[in-house]
C-alpha cells in the first residue's frame, strides 16, 4: 500500500511520530493509501525550513519566481490525467469533473498569479503640503514586501484547486509556505510536492505537512513564526483559528461555510434557471462551498422549477467516479454521508416533503466495485420553515431545500435570513431588478443568470459567518504582502 510522505526542506519524509492515517477511497470504502499522522514536531521542522528559505526566496527577482510557477503549471498540465484520476479516487468526485474543473483550475491558479506579480502596479502620492514660506513637497510610495512563512490550511472538497489557489499567490509574492492539506484527501497535495521539486522550487520554499486538523493544523496556527494564515474550511474551525490567531496578532484570511440562496424570479428563463439550479445544487455531490443549497423560487413558477429539478435528479448518471460517463459520484466519506442523511431525517421529522432522493443510492444501481461506497441520492426537500435547522445550517451534500415567495422583498429577505453570506445566485430577465437584488443580497459573490462563472481577478470570499477577508486577484497579492510607506522629501 502506498505511503504518502511529508515534504520538508525539499525532501519527502515520514512523520516524526512514525504514525499513519488510513486514506479511504470513498467510492469503495476501501483503504488504499496511508498518510502521515504528523504532529507539532513535523510542523516545527517545516516552519524552520520555510523560515530558513525565506530570505533567499524573497530576494529572487519576481520574474524568476514567476518562471518557476509557470514551470510548475506546465508540469501539472503534463500530469493532468494522473492528477484527475488521483483526485477522483481520493474524493469520490467524477473523474470528468476533475478533468474539467479541478485540474484545469489548479493550473490556471498557478499561471494567474505567476502572471499577476509581473503586472502588479504600485501606489504613489505626490505630497504638496503648505509650510512656512511655501510648500513642503515629497513623494510617498508604497513598497509591498512578502510577510515570511505563510500557513495554508485547506479542506477536502476541492483539494488541489484550493491548495494551489493559496500556494500560488503566497509563493509568487515571495513568501515561503507550510501547507496542511485535509487529512481526508491528501493525495494530490502529495503529488504536487514531487512536481514542485521537478519545477525547481528551492528546498524549504514549499513544505507540506499531512495530518489531522487538531494536530499539525493547530500547531501551524499557533506557531509564533507563521505570521500569515490562510484557511478554507468550516465556520467552526475558522472561529477557533480567528481566536487563536487573534491572540498572536497574525494576519488571517478565513473562507468558511455557506448556505447559499439561489433565487428564481417568475420572469427568468426557467429552463436555464432549473438546469443551472441543478448544477448549483449537485455539482461535486453538493460539496462545493458555493453550492446553491436553498432554492428560493417565485410561487407562480415553483412547481415547474421543482419538477425540472426532480427530472434532472432522475436522469443524472450516478456511478463509479472513475467511469468517464459518471456525472454524480460518492460523498467524500461515510462519516460525512451520515451527517447529510441525518439532516434529511431531521427535515422529515420537521414535516418537510422529500420530493426525490432522501436515501443512499441502492447498491443495485452501482457497479459491484462501489457496493461499499458513500453514495447518496440527489435530494430535493420542500415545505420546511425557513427558520429551521435544515434551512439554517450548512449541509454540504446533495440536498437542496425549496422556499417560495410572492414579492421581490420577500425573496431578498428569505435569501438573507441565514447567518452565512458567501454566494448568492439570482435568475431574472429584468435588468433593473438584477442590479437592485444584487445590491441587496448579503453575499461576497452574486451571480446573475449564471453560477460559478469565475474570473480570477475578482475578489472572492464571504460576509457574516462565511468568512473574513478576500482571496483572488489584487486582494490575494495584498494579503500576502506587507505595505511599507516610504516618504521622500523633495
Ligand atoms: P474543516 O474545517 O473540518 O477542515 C478544513 C481543514 O482544517 C482541514 O485541513 C483540517 O484538517 C483543518 N483543521 C481542522 N481543525 C483544525 C484546527 N483546530 N486547527 C487547524 N486546522 C484544522 O472543513 P472540511 O470539512 O475539510 O471542509 C468543508 C468545509 O469547508 C465546509 O464548511 C465548506 O463550506 C468549507 N469550504 C469553504 C470554502 C470557501 O471558499 N468559503 C471552500 C471550500 C470549502
XYZ file of C-alpha atoms and ligand atoms in Angstrom:
534
model
C 0.000 0.000 0.000
C 1.308 3.436 -0.916
C 2.570 5.578 1.944
C 2.494 9.313 1.361
C 5.115 11.498 2.996
C 5.536 14.981 4.299
C 7.592 17.359 2.174
C 10.018 19.352 4.279
C 13.111 21.265 3.136
C 12.799 19.710 -0.319
C 12.722 16.135 0.985
C 9.979 13.583 1.260
C 9.995 12.381 4.862
C 7.895 10.110 7.057
C 6.227 11.669 10.117
C 8.402 12.028 13.202
C 5.857 10.029 15.213
C 6.017 7.032 12.878
C 2.198 7.045 12.961
C -0.003 6.844 9.866
C -3.593 7.599 8.938
C -5.621 5.445 6.563
C -6.693 7.093 3.333
C -10.005 5.734 2.069
C -11.387 5.662 -1.460
C -14.934 6.845 -0.727
C -16.410 5.190 -3.821
C -15.493 1.759 -2.440
C -14.940 2.278 1.270
C -11.535 0.599 0.953
C -8.306 1.914 2.449
C -5.948 2.471 -0.467
C -3.065 4.500 0.995
C -1.655 5.846 4.219
C -0.747 9.423 5.043
C 1.473 10.804 7.791
C -0.246 11.321 11.136
C 2.055 14.253 11.798
C 2.313 16.282 14.961
C 3.816 19.528 16.196
C 7.384 18.255 15.721
C 6.869 17.900 11.934
C 5.389 21.404 11.862
C 8.398 22.680 13.783
C 10.760 21.254 11.161
C 8.642 22.551 8.300
C 8.400 26.061 9.739
C 12.169 26.111 10.367
C 12.778 25.042 6.774
C 10.379 27.673 5.451
C 11.885 30.385 7.661
C 15.407 29.435 6.542
C 14.355 29.544 2.864
C 12.584 32.894 3.170
C 15.491 35.369 2.844
C 16.741 33.826 -0.408
C 13.313 33.196 -1.957
C 12.029 36.680 -1.151
C 15.166 38.098 -2.808
C 14.647 36.102 -6.025
C 13.510 38.578 -8.704
C 9.772 38.346 -9.311
C 10.190 37.270 -12.961
C 12.251 34.270 -11.816
C 9.703 33.288 -9.138
C 7.086 33.652 -11.809
C 9.040 31.375 -14.174
C 9.188 28.609 -11.559
C 5.416 28.820 -11.045
C 4.800 28.727 -14.797
C 7.013 25.637 -14.957
C 5.014 24.046 -12.150
C 1.795 24.831 -14.030
C 3.218 23.183 -17.151
C 4.111 20.107 -15.111
C 0.567 19.935 -13.736
C -0.662 20.130 -17.306
C 1.549 17.308 -18.498
C 0.381 15.236 -15.489
C -3.256 16.281 -15.811
C -4.702 12.823 -16.288
C -2.762 11.354 -13.361
C -3.884 14.233 -11.124
C -7.522 13.994 -12.234
C -7.569 10.291 -11.516
C -5.913 10.751 -8.130
C -8.410 13.480 -7.189
C -11.326 11.314 -8.251
C -10.127 8.278 -6.272
C -9.365 10.369 -3.191
C -12.568 12.445 -3.073
C -15.211 10.361 -4.879
C -15.826 13.105 -7.442
C -16.465 12.105 -11.063
C -13.224 11.952 -12.991
C -14.925 14.002 -15.704
C -15.383 16.807 -13.178
C -11.764 16.564 -12.003
C -10.654 16.782 -15.650
C -12.971 19.664 -16.439
C -12.660 21.728 -13.247
C -10.195 20.685 -10.548
C -7.080 20.189 -12.632
C -7.526 22.986 -15.192
C -8.388 25.408 -12.414
C -5.306 24.385 -10.411
C -3.156 25.072 -13.474
C -4.960 28.372 -14.009
C -4.349 29.389 -10.370
C -0.601 28.968 -10.814
C -0.484 30.737 -14.165
C -2.742 33.535 -12.999
C -0.567 34.510 -10.025
C 2.683 33.842 -11.891
C 1.447 36.480 -14.340
C -0.145 38.783 -11.780
C 3.138 39.517 -9.964
C 4.642 40.671 -13.233
C 1.888 43.215 -13.734
C 1.105 44.391 -10.207
C 1.023 48.182 -10.091
C 2.330 50.224 -7.171
C 0.931 53.246 -5.391
C 2.446 56.706 -5.417
C 1.270 60.047 -3.994
C 2.733 63.448 -4.725
C 2.630 65.279 -1.430
C 2.243 69.028 -1.525
C 1.733 70.428 1.981
C 1.558 74.146 2.854
C 4.502 75.084 5.079
C 6.068 78.250 6.448
C 7.483 80.150 3.486
C 5.995 77.924 0.773
C 5.307 74.257 0.497
C 6.859 71.031 1.593
C 6.960 68.549 -1.241
C 7.555 64.839 -1.127
C 6.906 61.607 -2.937
C 5.085 58.939 -0.978
C 5.136 55.484 -2.390
C 4.238 52.024 -1.121
C 6.582 49.082 -1.156
C 4.981 45.669 -0.816
C 7.119 43.065 0.875
C 6.415 39.355 1.454
C 5.498 38.630 5.062
C 7.526 35.485 5.765
C 6.168 31.987 6.347
C 2.551 31.537 5.285
C 0.494 28.730 6.858
C -2.078 27.437 4.382
C -4.844 25.076 5.530
C -7.287 23.546 3.060
C -10.382 21.289 3.037
C -11.300 18.056 1.247
C -13.838 19.141 -1.332
C -11.520 20.722 -3.926
C -8.117 19.602 -2.643
C -5.694 20.609 -5.392
C -7.801 23.526 -6.621
C -7.926 25.237 -3.212
C -4.341 24.398 -2.297
C -2.949 25.970 -5.481
C -5.313 28.939 -5.015
C -3.329 29.757 -1.859
C 0.140 28.493 -2.750
C 0.331 30.461 -5.994
C -0.130 33.995 -4.599
C 1.899 33.216 -1.464
C 4.917 31.993 -3.438
C 4.584 34.467 -6.296
C 4.850 37.370 -3.851
C 7.965 35.887 -2.223
C 6.632 34.168 0.881
C 7.563 30.630 1.821
C 4.855 28.144 2.697
C 3.881 25.426 5.121
C 0.690 23.810 3.843
C -1.577 21.459 5.789
C -3.998 19.755 3.373
C -7.081 17.895 4.569
C -6.279 14.531 6.123
C -9.305 13.140 4.276
C -7.845 13.879 0.824
C -4.041 14.159 0.954
C -3.124 12.566 -2.390
C -2.902 15.431 -4.883
C -1.025 17.637 -2.400
C 1.490 14.831 -2.151
C 1.771 14.580 -5.949
C 2.158 18.348 -6.155
C 5.274 18.240 -3.968
C 7.038 15.940 -6.434
C 6.177 18.298 -9.272
C 7.282 21.331 -7.261
C 10.714 19.787 -6.835
C 10.861 18.993 -10.545
C 9.856 22.590 -11.364
C 12.910 23.820 -9.478
C 11.287 25.285 -6.410
C 14.220 25.617 -3.976
C 14.176 23.403 -0.834
C 12.113 24.850 2.009
C 10.099 27.236 -0.160
C 7.089 24.909 -0.198
C 6.595 22.470 2.681
C 3.617 20.166 3.126
C 2.724 18.528 6.435
C -0.062 15.966 6.413
C -2.212 15.011 9.346
C -5.192 15.869 11.481
C -6.525 19.337 11.983
C -6.143 19.334 15.751
C -2.528 18.139 15.465
C -0.294 19.697 12.770
C -3.163 22.039 11.788
C -3.462 23.527 15.257
C 0.331 23.594 15.688
C 0.692 25.599 12.479
C -1.985 28.077 13.557
C -0.312 28.606 16.933
C 3.282 28.705 15.656
C 4.887 32.068 16.521
C 6.986 32.114 13.325
C 3.989 31.903 10.975
C 2.610 35.459 10.757
C 0.182 34.778 7.897
C -2.605 32.189 7.897
C -4.956 31.425 5.062
C -7.670 28.919 5.925
C -10.506 27.413 3.927
C -12.847 25.116 5.795
C -15.718 25.040 8.234
C -17.015 28.002 10.196
C -16.491 26.051 13.433
C -12.742 25.633 12.850
C -12.468 29.128 11.343
C -13.796 30.581 14.577
C -11.151 28.745 16.609
C -8.409 29.902 14.226
C -9.609 33.512 14.464
C -9.483 33.354 18.269
C -6.055 31.724 18.408
C -4.521 33.860 15.687
C -6.081 36.995 17.166
C -4.207 36.482 20.383
C -0.956 36.190 18.416
C -1.842 39.179 16.169
C -1.480 37.172 12.978
C -2.933 38.185 9.638
C -5.723 35.773 8.812
C -7.930 35.035 5.831
C -10.894 32.749 6.512
C -13.004 31.209 3.749
C -15.771 29.366 5.556
C -19.135 27.703 5.107
C -22.152 28.806 3.134
C -25.892 28.299 2.847
C -26.222 29.954 -0.486
C -29.554 31.146 -1.867
C -30.478 30.529 -5.493
C -33.345 32.901 -6.326
C -35.558 32.372 -9.371
C -37.928 35.196 -10.306
C -41.019 34.486 -12.415
C -39.607 36.436 -15.384
C -36.495 34.206 -15.625
C -35.600 31.843 -18.436
C -36.968 28.913 -16.460
C -35.280 26.129 -18.410
C -31.897 27.760 -17.954
C -32.682 28.558 -14.295
C -33.707 24.962 -13.490
C -30.714 23.474 -15.312
C -28.351 25.835 -13.541
C -30.079 25.270 -10.186
C -29.444 21.522 -10.581
C -25.791 22.145 -11.365
C -25.510 24.605 -8.473
C -27.126 22.163 -6.038
C -25.423 18.946 -7.061
C -22.001 19.649 -8.587
C -19.422 17.579 -6.719
C -22.373 15.916 -4.916
C -23.255 19.286 -3.387
C -19.850 19.574 -1.761
C -18.802 22.974 -3.067
C -18.895 25.887 -0.641
C -20.606 27.887 -3.406
C -23.402 25.380 -3.988
C -26.883 26.869 -4.206
C -28.396 24.812 -1.409
C -31.524 26.948 -0.863
C -33.702 27.345 -3.905
C -35.962 30.366 -3.441
C -38.462 30.470 -6.251
C -41.462 32.623 -7.192
C -44.684 30.848 -6.255
C -46.099 31.113 -9.791
C -43.239 29.083 -11.283
C -42.241 26.937 -8.299
C -43.908 23.704 -9.452
C -42.310 23.948 -12.866
C -38.817 24.545 -11.455
C -39.121 21.819 -8.798
C -40.413 19.320 -11.390
C -37.473 20.134 -13.655
C -35.072 19.674 -10.752
C -36.607 16.310 -9.847
C -36.441 15.250 -13.512
C -32.736 16.174 -13.554
C -32.177 14.060 -10.425
C -33.963 11.097 -12.011
C -31.729 11.111 -15.079
C -28.326 12.095 -13.681
C -25.717 9.367 -14.224
C -24.764 8.196 -10.750
C -21.937 5.717 -10.683
C -18.299 4.843 -10.339
C -16.400 8.148 -10.211
C -13.713 6.597 -12.413
C -16.217 5.936 -15.191
C -15.913 8.692 -17.812
C -19.708 8.845 -18.149
C -20.448 9.451 -14.442
C -21.893 12.864 -13.521
C -22.533 12.228 -9.852
C -20.124 10.265 -7.652
C -19.644 9.440 -3.988
C -19.667 11.726 -0.972
C -16.241 12.206 0.461
C -16.614 9.764 3.359
C -19.110 7.557 5.071
C -18.974 9.784 8.163
C -19.941 12.738 6.057
C -22.751 10.751 4.409
C -24.184 10.039 7.855
C -24.212 13.755 8.656
C -26.001 14.509 5.395
C -28.506 11.677 5.923
C -29.102 12.922 9.471
C -30.094 16.349 8.155
C -32.553 14.776 5.713
C -34.053 12.753 8.592
C -34.363 15.986 10.548
C -36.134 17.564 7.553
C -38.639 14.681 7.507
C -39.186 14.973 11.253
C -39.886 18.685 10.839
C -42.582 17.958 8.263
C -40.559 18.594 5.094
C -41.585 16.763 1.927
C -38.769 14.830 0.280
C -39.609 15.274 -3.398
C -36.812 12.968 -4.550
C -33.760 11.243 -3.101
C -33.551 11.132 0.685
C -31.690 7.806 0.810
C -28.436 6.069 -0.048
C -28.083 5.069 -3.673
C -29.347 1.462 -3.890
C -26.300 -0.810 -4.421
C -28.072 -2.398 -7.392
C -27.688 0.946 -9.212
C -23.932 0.857 -8.722
C -21.180 -1.307 -10.155
C -20.058 -4.120 -7.830
C -16.786 -2.293 -7.036
C -18.788 0.559 -5.486
C -21.108 -1.525 -3.282
C -19.447 -0.253 -0.083
C -19.168 3.357 -1.273
C -20.603 6.547 0.237
C -23.266 7.263 -2.392
C -26.320 9.365 -1.513
C -29.076 10.331 -3.928
C -29.561 13.925 -5.036
C -32.320 15.159 -2.768
C -34.930 17.915 -3.011
C -36.934 18.938 0.080
C -39.868 21.349 0.188
C -42.179 22.688 2.863
C -39.756 23.492 5.689
C -39.925 26.512 7.969
C -37.145 28.861 6.719
C -36.028 29.294 10.339
C -35.499 25.575 10.994
C -32.088 23.971 11.409
C -32.115 22.298 7.998
C -32.674 25.685 6.316
C -30.139 27.472 8.500
C -27.148 25.133 8.816
C -24.762 24.124 6.083
C -25.335 20.505 4.958
C -22.534 20.384 2.373
C -24.076 17.495 0.493
C -26.529 16.762 -2.323
C -29.549 18.291 -0.602
C -31.429 21.346 -1.791
C -34.387 22.874 0.029
C -37.100 24.930 -1.664
C -38.907 28.042 -0.412
C -41.414 30.138 -2.338
C -42.101 33.881 -2.419
C -44.580 36.354 -3.884
C -42.644 39.634 -3.878
C -39.084 40.723 -4.531
C -38.770 41.975 -0.950
C -39.786 38.576 0.374
C -37.251 36.887 -1.890
C -34.426 39.092 -0.626
C -35.493 38.683 2.999
C -35.534 34.885 2.642
C -32.195 34.884 0.835
C -30.558 36.937 3.587
C -32.133 35.073 6.516
C -29.215 32.832 7.489
C -26.007 33.518 9.419
C -23.993 32.934 6.226
C -23.147 35.220 3.323
C -20.851 33.527 0.835
C -22.516 33.399 -2.582
C -25.956 34.132 -3.983
C -27.432 33.464 -7.404
C -30.437 35.106 -8.999
C -32.235 34.449 -12.232
C -34.280 37.223 -13.836
C -34.651 38.903 -17.223
C -35.308 42.294 -15.631
C -32.037 44.233 -15.666
C -33.125 46.760 -13.045
C -34.221 44.007 -10.710
C -30.913 42.208 -11.258
C -28.931 45.263 -10.115
C -31.323 46.023 -7.263
C -31.301 42.477 -5.916
C -27.545 42.050 -6.369
C -27.002 45.147 -4.243
C -29.451 43.938 -1.564
C -28.146 40.386 -1.120
C -25.777 39.681 1.795
C -23.091 37.808 -0.101
C -19.482 38.163 -1.150
C -20.295 36.895 -4.635
C -23.553 37.380 -6.572
C -24.162 35.555 -9.836
C -26.889 36.798 -12.139
C -28.217 34.247 -14.648
C -25.186 32.004 -14.097
C -23.434 30.054 -11.378
C -19.754 29.582 -10.554
C -18.596 31.574 -13.525
C -15.259 32.651 -12.091
C -12.784 35.331 -13.122
C -9.646 35.002 -11.008
C -9.184 38.780 -10.929
C -12.352 39.313 -8.865
C -12.445 39.435 -5.053
C -13.576 36.108 -3.647
C -14.903 35.455 -0.153
C -17.832 35.711 2.188
C -19.540 38.005 4.657
C -21.147 37.217 8.025
C -20.250 33.674 9.195
C -18.845 32.796 5.757
C -15.522 34.393 6.352
C -13.128 37.220 6.886
C -11.105 38.732 4.056
C -10.985 38.089 0.347
C -8.895 35.968 -1.973
C -8.322 36.377 -5.701
C -6.607 38.968 -7.887
C -5.204 42.037 -6.185
C -6.793 41.023 -2.860
C -4.551 37.958 -2.622
C -1.443 39.918 -3.592
C -2.247 42.436 -0.867
C -2.990 39.720 1.688
C 0.378 38.032 1.258
C 2.395 41.269 1.341
C 3.113 43.947 3.908
C 2.745 47.528 2.695
C 5.526 49.912 3.628
C 5.081 53.601 3.069
C 8.211 55.486 2.033
C 8.116 59.267 2.223
C 10.908 61.001 0.288
C 11.189 64.757 0.741
C 11.941 66.585 -2.480
P -12.757 21.537 8.317
O -12.893 22.899 8.906
O -13.144 20.381 9.140
O -11.253 21.279 7.874
C -10.567 22.130 6.995
C -9.080 21.996 7.225
O -8.783 22.490 8.525
C -8.552 20.558 7.194
O -7.275 20.547 6.626
C -8.494 20.212 8.662
O -7.567 19.199 8.954
C -8.064 21.529 9.254
N -8.375 21.709 10.672
C -9.367 21.152 11.410
N -9.269 21.547 12.695
C -8.220 22.387 12.770
C -7.631 23.124 13.815
N -8.090 23.095 15.063
N -6.552 23.895 13.529
C -6.072 23.962 12.273
N -6.580 23.259 11.248
C -7.647 22.492 11.484
O -13.550 21.591 6.944
P -13.782 20.407 5.908
O -14.821 19.507 6.471
O -12.472 19.851 5.485
O -14.353 21.201 4.649
C -15.684 21.530 4.480
C -15.941 22.972 4.866
O -15.115 23.828 4.084
C -17.352 23.402 4.571
O -17.842 24.137 5.664
C -17.224 24.292 3.362
O -18.216 25.271 3.215
C -15.905 24.916 3.605
N -15.350 25.441 2.366
C -15.327 26.797 2.192
C -14.844 27.340 1.008
C -14.801 28.825 0.794
O -14.105 29.253 -0.115
N -15.501 29.625 1.571
C -14.361 26.486 0.009
C -14.410 25.099 0.222
C -14.906 24.597 1.412
